[in-house]
JSON list of C-alpha atoms and ligand atoms in Angstrom, two decimals:
[
{"chain": "L", "resi": 15, "resn": "UNK", "atom": "CA", "xyz": [140.55, 91.93, 98.95]},
{"chain": "L", "resi": 16, "resn": "UNK", "atom": "CA", "xyz": [139.09, 88.56, 99.40]},
{"chain": "L", "resi": 17, "resn": "UNK", "atom": "CA", "xyz": [141.04, 87.69, 102.18]},
{"chain": "L", "resi": 18, "resn": "UNK", "atom": "CA", "xyz": [139.69, 90.96, 104.32]},
{"chain": "L", "resi": 19, "resn": "UNK", "atom": "CA", "xyz": [136.11, 91.04, 105.65]},
{"chain": "L", "resi": 20, "resn": "UNK", "atom": "CA", "xyz": [134.42, 94.45, 104.03]},
{"chain": "L", "resi": 21, "resn": "UNK", "atom": "CA", "xyz": [132.93, 96.22, 106.72]},
{"chain": "L", "resi": 22, "resn": "UNK", "atom": "CA", "xyz": [131.29, 99.50, 107.50]},
{"chain": "L", "resi": 23, "resn": "UNK", "atom": "CA", "xyz": [132.02, 101.01, 110.89]},
{"chain": "L", "resi": 24, "resn": "UNK", "atom": "CA", "xyz": [129.04, 102.51, 113.41]},
{"chain": "L", "resi": 25, "resn": "UNK", "atom": "CA", "xyz": [130.65, 105.03, 115.57]},
{"chain": "L", "resi": 26, "resn": "UNK", "atom": "CA", "xyz": [129.66, 107.08, 118.27]},
{"chain": "L", "resi": 27, "resn": "UNK", "atom": "CA", "xyz": [129.23, 107.90, 121.82]},
{"chain": "L", "resi": 28, "resn": "UNK", "atom": "CA", "xyz": [127.24, 105.22, 124.36]},
{"chain": "L", "resi": 29, "resn": "UNK", "atom": "CA", "xyz": [123.48, 105.65, 123.93]},
{"chain": "L", "resi": 30, "resn": "UNK", "atom": "CA", "xyz": [123.66, 107.29, 120.33]},
{"chain": "L", "resi": 31, "resn": "UNK", "atom": "CA", "xyz": [121.75, 104.70, 118.73]},
{"chain": "L", "resi": 32, "resn": "UNK", "atom": "CA", "xyz": [124.49, 102.14, 116.76]},
{"chain": "L", "resi": 33, "resn": "UNK", "atom": "CA", "xyz": [122.71, 99.07, 118.11]},
{"chain": "L", "resi": 34, "resn": "UNK", "atom": "CA", "xyz": [119.49, 100.05, 116.81]},
{"chain": "L", "resi": 35, "resn": "UNK", "atom": "CA", "xyz": [120.84, 101.44, 113.42]},
{"chain": "L", "resi": 36, "resn": "UNK", "atom": "CA", "xyz": [123.09, 98.38, 112.98]},
{"chain": "L", "resi": 37, "resn": "UNK", "atom": "CA", "xyz": [120.25, 95.78, 113.88]},
{"chain": "L", "resi": 38, "resn": "UNK", "atom": "CA", "xyz": [118.30, 97.46, 110.98]},
{"chain": "L", "resi": 39, "resn": "UNK", "atom": "CA", "xyz": [121.44, 97.59, 108.62]},
{"chain": "L", "resi": 40, "resn": "UNK", "atom": "CA", "xyz": [122.03, 93.89, 109.34]},
{"chain": "L", "resi": 41, "resn": "UNK", "atom": "CA", "xyz": [118.44, 92.93, 108.49]},
{"chain": "L", "resi": 42, "resn": "UNK", "atom": "CA", "xyz": [118.91, 94.01, 105.13]},
{"chain": "L", "resi": 43, "resn": "UNK", "atom": "CA", "xyz": [120.46, 91.31, 102.66]},
{"chain": "L", "resi": 44, "resn": "UNK", "atom": "CA", "xyz": [124.30, 91.81, 101.85]},
{"chain": "L", "resi": 45, "resn": "UNK", "atom": "CA", "xyz": [124.74, 93.48, 105.31]},
{"chain": "L", "resi": 46, "resn": "UNK", "atom": "CA", "xyz": [125.84, 91.38, 108.62]},
{"chain": "L", "resi": 47, "resn": "UNK", "atom": "CA", "xyz": [125.51, 93.47, 112.07]},
{"chain": "L", "resi": 48, "resn": "UNK", "atom": "CA", "xyz": [128.31, 92.44, 114.49]},
{"chain": "L", "resi": 49, "resn": "UNK", "atom": "CA", "xyz": [127.94, 94.18, 118.07]},
{"chain": "L", "resi": 50, "resn": "UNK", "atom": "CA", "xyz": [130.97, 93.02, 119.79]},
{"chain": "L", "resi": 51, "resn": "UNK", "atom": "CA", "xyz": [128.71, 94.10, 123.11]},
{"chain": "L", "resi": 52, "resn": "UNK", "atom": "CA", "xyz": [126.27, 91.66, 122.02]},
{"chain": "L", "resi": 53, "resn": "UNK", "atom": "CA", "xyz": [129.10, 88.83, 121.66]},
{"chain": "L", "resi": 54, "resn": "UNK", "atom": "CA", "xyz": [130.14, 89.37, 125.22]},
{"chain": "L", "resi": 55, "resn": "UNK", "atom": "CA", "xyz": [126.83, 89.70, 126.83]},
{"chain": "L", "resi": 56, "resn": "UNK", "atom": "CA", "xyz": [125.97, 86.02, 124.96]},
{"chain": "L", "resi": 57, "resn": "UNK", "atom": "CA", "xyz": [128.88, 84.46, 126.81]},
{"chain": "L", "resi": 58, "resn": "UNK", "atom": "CA", "xyz": [127.79, 82.64, 129.69]},
{"chain": "L", "resi": 59, "resn": "UNK", "atom": "CA", "xyz": [128.08, 84.52, 132.59]},
{"chain": "L", "resi": 60, "resn": "UNK", "atom": "CA", "xyz": [129.49, 81.90, 134.86]},
{"chain": "L", "resi": 61, "resn": "UNK", "atom": "CA", "xyz": [132.20, 80.98, 132.47]},
{"chain": "L", "resi": 62, "resn": "UNK", "atom": "CA", "xyz": [135.75, 82.67, 132.89]},
{"chain": "L", "resi": 63, "resn": "UNK", "atom": "CA", "xyz": [135.29, 84.84, 129.75]},
{"chain": "L", "resi": 64, "resn": "UNK", "atom": "CA", "xyz": [131.84, 85.83, 130.72]},
{"chain": "L", "resi": 65, "resn": "UNK", "atom": "CA", "xyz": [133.07, 86.54, 134.27]},
{"chain": "L", "resi": 66, "resn": "UNK", "atom": "CA", "xyz": [135.84, 88.73, 132.80]},
{"chain": "L", "resi": 67, "resn": "UNK", "atom": "CA", "xyz": [133.41, 90.90, 130.65]},
{"chain": "L", "resi": 68, "resn": "UNK", "atom": "CA", "xyz": [131.12, 91.34, 133.73]},
{"chain": "L", "resi": 69, "resn": "UNK", "atom": "CA", "xyz": [134.46, 92.54, 135.78]},
{"chain": "L", "resi": 70, "resn": "UNK", "atom": "CA", "xyz": [135.07, 95.40, 133.20]},
{"chain": "L", "resi": 71, "resn": "UNK", "atom": "CA", "xyz": [131.65, 96.18, 131.61]},
{"chain": "L", "resi": 72, "resn": "UNK", "atom": "CA", "xyz": [130.29, 96.50, 135.39]},
{"chain": "L", "resi": 73, "resn": "UNK", "atom": "CA", "xyz": [132.79, 99.05, 135.85]},
{"chain": "L", "resi": 74, "resn": "UNK", "atom": "CA", "xyz": [132.24, 101.12, 132.39]},
{"chain": "L", "resi": 75, "resn": "UNK", "atom": "CA", "xyz": [135.65, 100.02, 131.20]},
{"chain": "L", "resi": 76, "resn": "UNK", "atom": "CA", "xyz": [136.74, 98.15, 127.87]},
{"chain": "L", "resi": 77, "resn": "UNK", "atom": "CA", "xyz": [137.50, 94.47, 127.90]},
{"chain": "L", "resi": 78, "resn": "UNK", "atom": "CA", "xyz": [140.98, 93.78, 126.84]},
{"chain": "L", "resi": 79, "resn": "UNK", "atom": "CA", "xyz": [141.82, 93.71, 123.50]},
{"chain": "L", "resi": 80, "resn": "UNK", "atom": "CA", "xyz": [143.45, 90.34, 123.00]},
{"chain": "L", "resi": 81, "resn": "UNK", "atom": "CA", "xyz": [139.97, 88.89, 124.27]},
{"chain": "L", "resi": 82, "resn": "UNK", "atom": "CA", "xyz": [138.13, 91.10, 122.56]},
{"chain": "L", "resi": 83, "resn": "UNK", "atom": "CA", "xyz": [139.64, 90.59, 118.95]},
{"chain": "L", "resi": 84, "resn": "UNK", "atom": "CA", "xyz": [139.84, 86.67, 119.74]},
{"chain": "L", "resi": 85, "resn": "UNK", "atom": "CA", "xyz": [136.11, 86.60, 120.37]},
{"chain": "L", "resi": 86, "resn": "UNK", "atom": "CA", "xyz": [135.15, 88.68, 117.04]},
{"chain": "L", "resi": 87, "resn": "UNK", "atom": "CA", "xyz": [137.55, 86.59, 114.98]},
{"chain": "L", "resi": 88, "resn": "UNK", "atom": "CA", "xyz": [136.34, 83.10, 116.20]},
{"chain": "L", "resi": 89, "resn": "UNK", "atom": "CA", "xyz": [132.83, 84.39, 115.93]},
{"chain": "L", "resi": 90, "resn": "UNK", "atom": "CA", "xyz": [133.06, 85.72, 112.34]},
{"chain": "L", "resi": 91, "resn": "UNK", "atom": "CA", "xyz": [134.66, 82.48, 111.40]},
{"chain": "L", "resi": 92, "resn": "UNK", "atom": "CA", "xyz": [131.89, 80.23, 113.19]},
{"chain": "L", "resi": 93, "resn": "UNK", "atom": "CA", "xyz": [129.34, 82.59, 111.61]},
{"chain": "L", "resi": 94, "resn": "UNK", "atom": "CA", "xyz": [130.93, 82.02, 108.07]},
{"chain": "L", "resi": 95, "resn": "UNK", "atom": "CA", "xyz": [130.82, 78.24, 108.66]},
{"chain": "L", "resi": 96, "resn": "UNK", "atom": "CA", "xyz": [127.33, 78.23, 109.75]},
{"chain": "L", "resi": 97, "resn": "UNK", "atom": "CA", "xyz": [126.18, 80.11, 106.69]},
{"chain": "L", "resi": 98, "resn": "UNK", "atom": "CA", "xyz": [125.12, 83.13, 109.00]},
{"chain": "L", "resi": 99, "resn": "UNK", "atom": "CA", "xyz": [127.63, 85.30, 106.90]},
{"chain": "L", "resi": 100, "resn": "UNK", "atom": "CA", "xyz": [128.91, 85.20, 103.42]},
{"chain": "L", "resi": 101, "resn": "UNK", "atom": "CA", "xyz": [132.66, 86.90, 103.58]},
{"chain": "L", "resi": 102, "resn": "UNK", "atom": "CA", "xyz": [132.78, 86.98, 99.74]},
{"chain": "L", "resi": 103, "resn": "UNK", "atom": "CA", "xyz": [129.30, 88.57, 99.58]},
{"chain": "L", "resi": 104, "resn": "UNK", "atom": "CA", "xyz": [128.21, 90.25, 102.89]},
{"chain": "L", "resi": 105, "resn": "UNK", "atom": "CA", "xyz": [129.36, 93.53, 104.03]},
{"chain": "L", "resi": 106, "resn": "UNK", "atom": "CA", "xyz": [129.63, 93.88, 108.03]},
{"chain": "L", "resi": 107, "resn": "UNK", "atom": "CA", "xyz": [128.22, 96.26, 109.79]},
{"chain": "L", "resi": 108, "resn": "UNK", "atom": "CA", "xyz": [130.91, 96.54, 112.97]},
{"chain": "L", "resi": 109, "resn": "UNK", "atom": "CA", "xyz": [129.13, 98.17, 115.87]},
{"chain": "L", "resi": 110, "resn": "UNK", "atom": "CA", "xyz": [131.29, 99.08, 118.97]},
{"chain": "L", "resi": 111, "resn": "UNK", "atom": "CA", "xyz": [134.29, 97.98, 117.41]},
{"chain": "L", "resi": 112, "resn": "UNK", "atom": "CA", "xyz": [137.36, 98.67, 116.91]},
{"chain": "L", "resi": 113, "resn": "UNK", "atom": "CA", "xyz": [136.68, 100.63, 120.51]},
{"chain": "L", "resi": 114, "resn": "UNK", "atom": "CA", "xyz": [140.21, 102.24, 120.72]},
{"chain": "L", "resi": 115, "resn": "UNK", "atom": "CA", "xyz": [143.62, 102.58, 118.28]},
{"chain": "L", "resi": 116, "resn": "UNK", "atom": "CA", "xyz": [145.27, 99.13, 119.71]},
{"chain": "L", "resi": 117, "resn": "UNK", "atom": "CA", "xyz": [141.91, 97.36, 118.36]},
{"chain": "L", "resi": 118, "resn": "UNK", "atom": "CA", "xyz": [142.25, 99.38, 115.01]},
{"chain": "L", "resi": 119, "resn": "UNK", "atom": "CA", "xyz": [145.59, 98.03, 114.90]},
{"chain": "L", "resi": 120, "resn": "UNK", "atom": "CA", "xyz": [145.04, 94.45, 115.40]},
{"chain": "L", "resi": 121, "resn": "UNK", "atom": "CA", "xyz": [142.32, 94.32, 112.92]},
{"chain": "L", "resi": 122, "resn": "UNK", "atom": "CA", "xyz": [143.54, 96.68, 110.19]},
{"chain": "L", "resi": 123, "resn": "UNK", "atom": "CA", "xyz": [144.76, 93.69, 107.90]},
{"chain": "L", "resi": 124, "resn": "UNK", "atom": "CA", "xyz": [141.62, 91.76, 108.52]},
{"chain": "L", "resi": 125, "resn": "UNK", "atom": "CA", "xyz": [139.00, 94.50, 107.43]},
{"chain": "L", "resi": 126, "resn": "UNK", "atom": "CA", "xyz": [138.69, 96.49, 104.42]},
{"chain": "L", "resi": 127, "resn": "UNK", "atom": "CA", "xyz": [136.54, 99.65, 105.70]},
{"chain": "L", "resi": 128, "resn": "UNK", "atom": "CA", "xyz": [134.30, 101.05, 103.28]},
{"chain": "L", "resi": 129, "resn": "UNK", "atom": "CA", "xyz": [132.93, 103.67, 105.19]},
{"chain": "L", "resi": 130, "resn": "UNK", "atom": "CA", "xyz": [132.85, 104.93, 109.01]},
{"chain": "L", "resi": 131, "resn": "UNK", "atom": "CA", "xyz": [129.59, 106.46, 110.21]},
{"chain": "L", "resi": 132, "resn": "UNK", "atom": "CA", "xyz": [130.18, 108.51, 112.92]},
{"chain": "L", "resi": 133, "resn": "UNK", "atom": "CA", "xyz": [126.87, 109.03, 114.87]},
{"chain": "L", "resi": 134, "resn": "UNK", "atom": "CA", "xyz": [126.78, 112.19, 116.48]},
{"chain": "L", "resi": 135, "resn": "UNK", "atom": "CA", "xyz": [124.22, 113.82, 119.12]},
{"chain": "L", "resi": 136, "resn": "UNK", "atom": "CA", "xyz": [124.85, 117.38, 120.49]},
{"chain": "L", "resi": 137, "resn": "UNK", "atom": "CA", "xyz": [122.46, 116.65, 123.31]},
{"chain": "L", "resi": 138, "resn": "UNK", "atom": "CA", "xyz": [124.45, 114.20, 125.96]},
{"chain": "L", "resi": 139, "resn": "UNK", "atom": "CA", "xyz": [121.65, 114.53, 128.42]},
{"chain": "L", "resi": 140, "resn": "UNK", "atom": "CA", "xyz": [119.14, 112.89, 125.93]},
{"chain": "L", "resi": 141, "resn": "UNK", "atom": "CA", "xyz": [121.77, 110.07, 125.49]},
{"chain": "L", "resi": 142, "resn": "UNK", "atom": "CA", "xyz": [122.13, 109.34, 129.21]},
{"chain": "L", "resi": 143, "resn": "UNK", "atom": "CA", "xyz": [118.55, 109.23, 129.67]},
{"chain": "L", "resi": 144, "resn": "UNK", "atom": "CA", "xyz": [118.15, 106.72, 126.75]},
{"chain": "L", "resi": 145, "resn": "UNK", "atom": "CA", "xyz": [120.79, 104.97, 128.41]},
{"chain": "L", "resi": 146, "resn": "UNK", "atom": "CA", "xyz": [119.01, 104.26, 131.61]},
{"chain": "L", "resi": 147, "resn": "UNK", "atom": "CA", "xyz": [115.66, 103.52, 129.53]},
{"chain": "L", "resi": 148, "resn": "UNK", "atom": "CA", "xyz": [117.64, 100.39, 128.45]},
{"chain": "L", "resi": 149, "resn": "UNK", "atom": "CA", "xyz": [118.93, 99.37, 131.57]},
{"chain": "L", "resi": 150, "resn": "UNK", "atom": "CA", "xyz": [115.67, 99.29, 132.79]},
{"chain": "L", "resi": 151, "resn": "UNK", "atom": "CA", "xyz": [114.10, 97.72, 129.61]},
{"chain": "L", "resi": 152, "resn": "UNK", "atom": "CA", "xyz": [116.79, 95.24, 128.99]},
{"chain": "L", "resi": 153, "resn": "UNK", "atom": "CA", "xyz": [118.51, 94.52, 132.56]},
{"chain": "L", "resi": 154, "resn": "UNK", "atom": "CA", "xyz": [121.63, 96.01, 131.73]},
{"chain": "L", "resi": 155, "resn": "UNK", "atom": "CA", "xyz": [123.78, 96.04, 134.37]},
{"chain": "L", "resi": 156, "resn": "UNK", "atom": "CA", "xyz": [126.54, 98.60, 132.57]},
{"chain": "L", "resi": 157, "resn": "UNK", "atom": "CA", "xyz": [123.82, 101.05, 132.10]},
{"chain": "L", "resi": 158, "resn": "UNK", "atom": "CA", "xyz": [121.98, 101.22, 135.63]},
{"chain": "L", "resi": 159, "resn": "UNK", "atom": "CA", "xyz": [124.64, 103.52, 137.67]},
{"chain": "L", "resi": 160, "resn": "UNK", "atom": "CA", "xyz": [124.96, 106.91, 137.05]},
{"chain": "L", "resi": 161, "resn": "UNK", "atom": "CA", "xyz": [128.69, 106.15, 137.88]},
{"chain": "L", "resi": 162, "resn": "UNK", "atom": "CA", "xyz": [129.09, 103.64, 135.40]},
{"chain": "L", "resi": 163, "resn": "UNK", "atom": "CA", "xyz": [127.44, 105.77, 132.78]},
{"chain": "L", "resi": 164, "resn": "UNK", "atom": "CA", "xyz": [129.68, 108.52, 133.28]},
{"chain": "L", "resi": 165, "resn": "UNK", "atom": "CA", "xyz": [132.86, 106.34, 133.04]},
{"chain": "L", "resi": 166, "resn": "UNK", "atom": "CA", "xyz": [131.84, 105.01, 129.83]},
{"chain": "L", "resi": 167, "resn": "UNK", "atom": "CA", "xyz": [131.60, 108.62, 128.58]},
{"chain": "L", "resi": 168, "resn": "UNK", "atom": "CA", "xyz": [134.92, 109.23, 129.92]},
{"chain": "L", "resi": 169, "resn": "UNK", "atom": "CA", "xyz": [136.24, 105.92, 128.12]},
{"chain": "L", "resi": 170, "resn": "UNK", "atom": "CA", "xyz": [134.66, 107.15, 124.93]},
{"chain": "L", "resi": 171, "resn": "UNK", "atom": "CA", "xyz": [136.23, 110.34, 124.95]},
{"chain": "L", "resi": 172, "resn": "UNK", "atom": "CA", "xyz": [139.68, 109.26, 125.86]},
{"chain": "L", "resi": 173, "resn": "UNK", "atom": "CA", "xyz": [139.73, 105.90, 123.97]},
{"chain": "L", "resi": 174, "resn": "UNK", "atom": "CA", "xyz": [137.23, 105.43, 121.46]},
{"chain": "L", "resi": 175, "resn": "UNK", "atom": "CA", "xyz": [137.11, 108.60, 119.81]},
{"chain": "L", "resi": 176, "resn": "UNK", "atom": "CA", "xyz": [140.78, 108.64, 118.83]},
{"chain": "L", "resi": 177, "resn": "UNK", "atom": "CA", "xyz": [140.22, 105.54, 116.84]},
{"chain": "L", "resi": 178, "resn": "UNK", "atom": "CA", "xyz": [138.45, 108.18, 113.94]},
{"chain": "L", "resi": 179, "resn": "UNK", "atom": "CA", "xyz": [141.81, 109.30, 113.29]},
{"chain": "L", "resi": 180, "resn": "UNK", "atom": "CA", "xyz": [143.18, 106.04, 112.12]},
{"chain": "L", "resi": 181, "resn": "UNK", "atom": "CA", "xyz": [140.94, 106.19, 108.95]},
{"chain": "L", "resi": 182, "resn": "UNK", "atom": "CA", "xyz": [141.21, 108.11, 106.14]},
{"chain": "L", "resi": 183, "resn": "UNK", "atom": "CA", "xyz": [139.22, 111.35, 106.61]},
{"chain": "L", "resi": 184, "resn": "UNK", "atom": "CA", "xyz": [137.51, 110.73, 103.24]},
{"chain": "L", "resi": 185, "resn": "UNK", "atom": "CA", "xyz": [135.79, 107.68, 104.68]},
{"chain": "L", "resi": 186, "resn": "UNK", "atom": "CA", "xyz": [134.52, 109.49, 107.78]},
{"chain": "L", "resi": 187, "resn": "UNK", "atom": "CA", "xyz": [130.83, 110.54, 108.00]},
{"chain": "L", "resi": 188, "resn": "UNK", "atom": "CA", "xyz": [129.21, 112.34, 110.33]},
{"chain": "L", "resi": 189, "resn": "UNK", "atom": "CA", "xyz": [125.46, 111.83, 110.87]},
{"chain": "L", "resi": 190, "resn": "UNK", "atom": "CA", "xyz": [122.85, 113.45, 112.87]},
{"chain": "L", "resi": 191, "resn": "UNK", "atom": "CA", "xyz": [122.01, 110.90, 115.57]},
{"chain": "L", "resi": 192, "resn": "UNK", "atom": "CA", "xyz": [118.95, 112.93, 116.65]},
{"chain": "L", "resi": 193, "resn": "UNK", "atom": "CA", "xyz": [115.52, 112.31, 115.58]},
{"chain": "L", "resi": 194, "resn": "UNK", "atom": "CA", "xyz": [113.54, 109.10, 114.97]},
{"chain": "L", "resi": 195, "resn": "UNK", "atom": "CA", "xyz": [115.38, 105.69, 114.52]},
{"chain": "L", "resi": 196, "resn": "UNK", "atom": "CA", "xyz": [113.70, 105.81, 110.70]},
{"chain": "L", "resi": 197, "resn": "UNK", "atom": "CA", "xyz": [114.87, 109.37, 110.31]},
{"chain": "L", "resi": 198, "resn": "UNK", "atom": "CA", "xyz": [118.65, 108.47, 111.31]},
{"chain": "L", "resi": 199, "resn": "UNK", "atom": "CA", "xyz": [118.35, 105.29, 109.09]},
{"chain": "L", "resi": 200, "resn": "UNK", "atom": "CA", "xyz": [117.61, 107.51, 106.14]},
{"chain": "L", "resi": 201, "resn": "UNK", "atom": "CA", "xyz": [120.81, 109.08, 106.71]},
{"chain": "L", "resi": 202, "resn": "UNK", "atom": "CA", "xyz": [122.73, 106.61, 107.40]},
{"chain": "L", "resi": 203, "resn": "UNK", "atom": "CA", "xyz": [121.32, 104.72, 104.45]},
{"chain": "L", "resi": 204, "resn": "UNK", "atom": "CA", "xyz": [122.79, 108.02, 102.55]},
{"chain": "L", "resi": 205, "resn": "UNK", "atom": "CA", "xyz": [126.11, 107.27, 103.38]},
{"chain": "L", "resi": 206, "resn": "UNK", "atom": "CA", "xyz": [125.98, 103.70, 103.53]},
{"chain": "L", "resi": 207, "resn": "UNK", "atom": "CA", "xyz": [124.44, 102.47, 99.96]},
{"chain": "L", "resi": 208, "resn": "UNK", "atom": "CA", "xyz": [126.91, 104.74, 97.92]},
{"chain": "L", "resi": 209, "resn": "UNK", "atom": "CA", "xyz": [129.94, 103.37, 99.90]},
{"chain": "L", "resi": 210, "resn": "UNK", "atom": "CA", "xyz": [129.56, 99.64, 99.60]},
{"chain": "L", "resi": 211, "resn": "UNK", "atom": "CA", "xyz": [128.55, 99.88, 95.68]},
{"chain": "M", "resi": 321, "resn": "ADP", "atom": "P1", "xyz": [126.87, 100.68, 124.16]},
{"chain": "M", "resi": 321, "resn": "ADP", "atom": "O1", "xyz": [126.36, 100.22, 122.64]},
{"chain": "M", "resi": 321, "resn": "ADP", "atom": "O2", "xyz": [126.30, 101.20, 124.86]},
{"chain": "M", "resi": 321, "resn": "ADP", "atom": "O3", "xyz": [127.87, 101.42, 123.34]},
{"chain": "M", "resi": 321, "resn": "ADP", "atom": "P2", "xyz": [128.04, 97.91, 124.22]},
{"chain": "M", "resi": 321, "resn": "ADP", "atom": "O4", "xyz": [127.02, 96.86, 124.21]},
{"chain": "M", "resi": 321, "resn": "ADP", "atom": "O5", "xyz": [128.88, 98.05, 122.72]},
{"chain": "M", "resi": 321, "resn": "ADP", "atom": "O6", "xyz": [127.47, 99.48, 124.65]},
{"chain": "M", "resi": 321, "resn": "ADP", "atom": "O7", "xyz": [129.35, 97.69, 125.14]},
{"chain": "M", "resi": 321, "resn": "ADP", "atom": "C1", "xyz": [129.14, 97.38, 126.28]},
{"chain": "M", "resi": 321, "resn": "ADP", "atom": "C2", "xyz": [130.39, 96.93, 127.04]},
{"chain": "M", "resi": 321, "resn": "ADP", "atom": "O8", "xyz": [131.02, 95.64, 126.59]},
{"chain": "M", "resi": 321, "resn": "ADP", "atom": "C3", "xyz": [131.48, 97.82, 127.20]},
{"chain": "M", "resi": 321, "resn": "ADP", "atom": "O9", "xyz": [131.34, 98.93, 128.18]},
{"chain": "M", "resi": 321, "resn": "ADP", "atom": "C4", "xyz": [132.68, 97.07, 127.37]},
{"chain": "M", "resi": 321, "resn": "ADP", "atom": "O10", "xyz": [132.93, 96.87, 128.50]},
{"chain": "M", "resi": 321, "resn": "ADP", "atom": "C5", "xyz": [132.11, 95.98, 126.35]},
{"chain": "M", "resi": 321, "resn": "ADP", "atom": "N1", "xyz": [132.94, 95.92, 124.91]},
{"chain": "M", "resi": 321, "resn": "ADP", "atom": "C6", "xyz": [132.08, 95.70, 124.03]},
{"chain": "M", "resi": 321, "resn": "ADP", "atom": "N2", "xyz": [132.85, 96.38, 122.69]},
{"chain": "M", "resi": 321, "resn": "ADP", "atom": "C7", "xyz": [134.02, 96.32, 123.39]},
{"chain": "M", "resi": 321, "resn": "ADP", "atom": "C8", "xyz": [135.32, 96.32, 122.42]},
{"chain": "M", "resi": 321, "resn": "ADP", "atom": "N3", "xyz": [135.20, 96.50, 120.93]},
{"chain": "M", "resi": 321, "resn": "ADP", "atom": "N4", "xyz": [136.22, 96.45, 123.40]},
{"chain": "M", "resi": 321, "resn": "ADP", "atom": "C9", "xyz": [136.49, 96.23, 124.64]},
{"chain": "M", "resi": 321, "resn": "ADP", "atom": "N5", "xyz": [135.19, 95.98, 125.30]},
{"chain": "M", "resi": 321, "resn": "ADP", "atom": "C10", "xyz": [134.10, 96.20, 124.49]}
]
């Protein structure tokens, strides 16, 4: 399907390590890491879109779907134009997208999902500690406050986890997200390498 982007989805709760794994995988030739969170954070914070992002993310809420899908779609087109991504050759590593069932439906005809990597961590407190550390290291306003973190988890459980139901069970792989980044990477590669062929 040349008109659809080939992709693997990195799926999991806030703080589970999607961005870390996506970054490493995206450095491998043939893969291209796309984090919608990063696309939003790259917006000029004074622009209308930048302000809209801040409005939602500072409450732990999702940005509206139209805006999110448009930003993703426009970014893919401009990355392809700039040679940063070759749709004919590269596999997208989608991190944090789609994040609800509506987004999954909106991109269904645009993306050929080869695998869904569901990163799972049983230790919720460890995830919350990771988010707090990241807030300090990276100055992320959305992870700095306990109530915003709690809200992000609520949104994940209510809106994001149903996304898994949108994909054939044979595509969904549970991966233990506890351990060092290298250990988790080994598990992720164990799923992704056979899936992309
Ligand atoms: P994390 O990796 O910790 O889950 P992200 O960097 O992916 O966080 O996202 C930060 C914020 O950006 C989210 O809380 C949300 O407000 C917004 N966001 C990111 N991706 C999406 C998306 N696909 N749809 C709507 N909002 C999004």
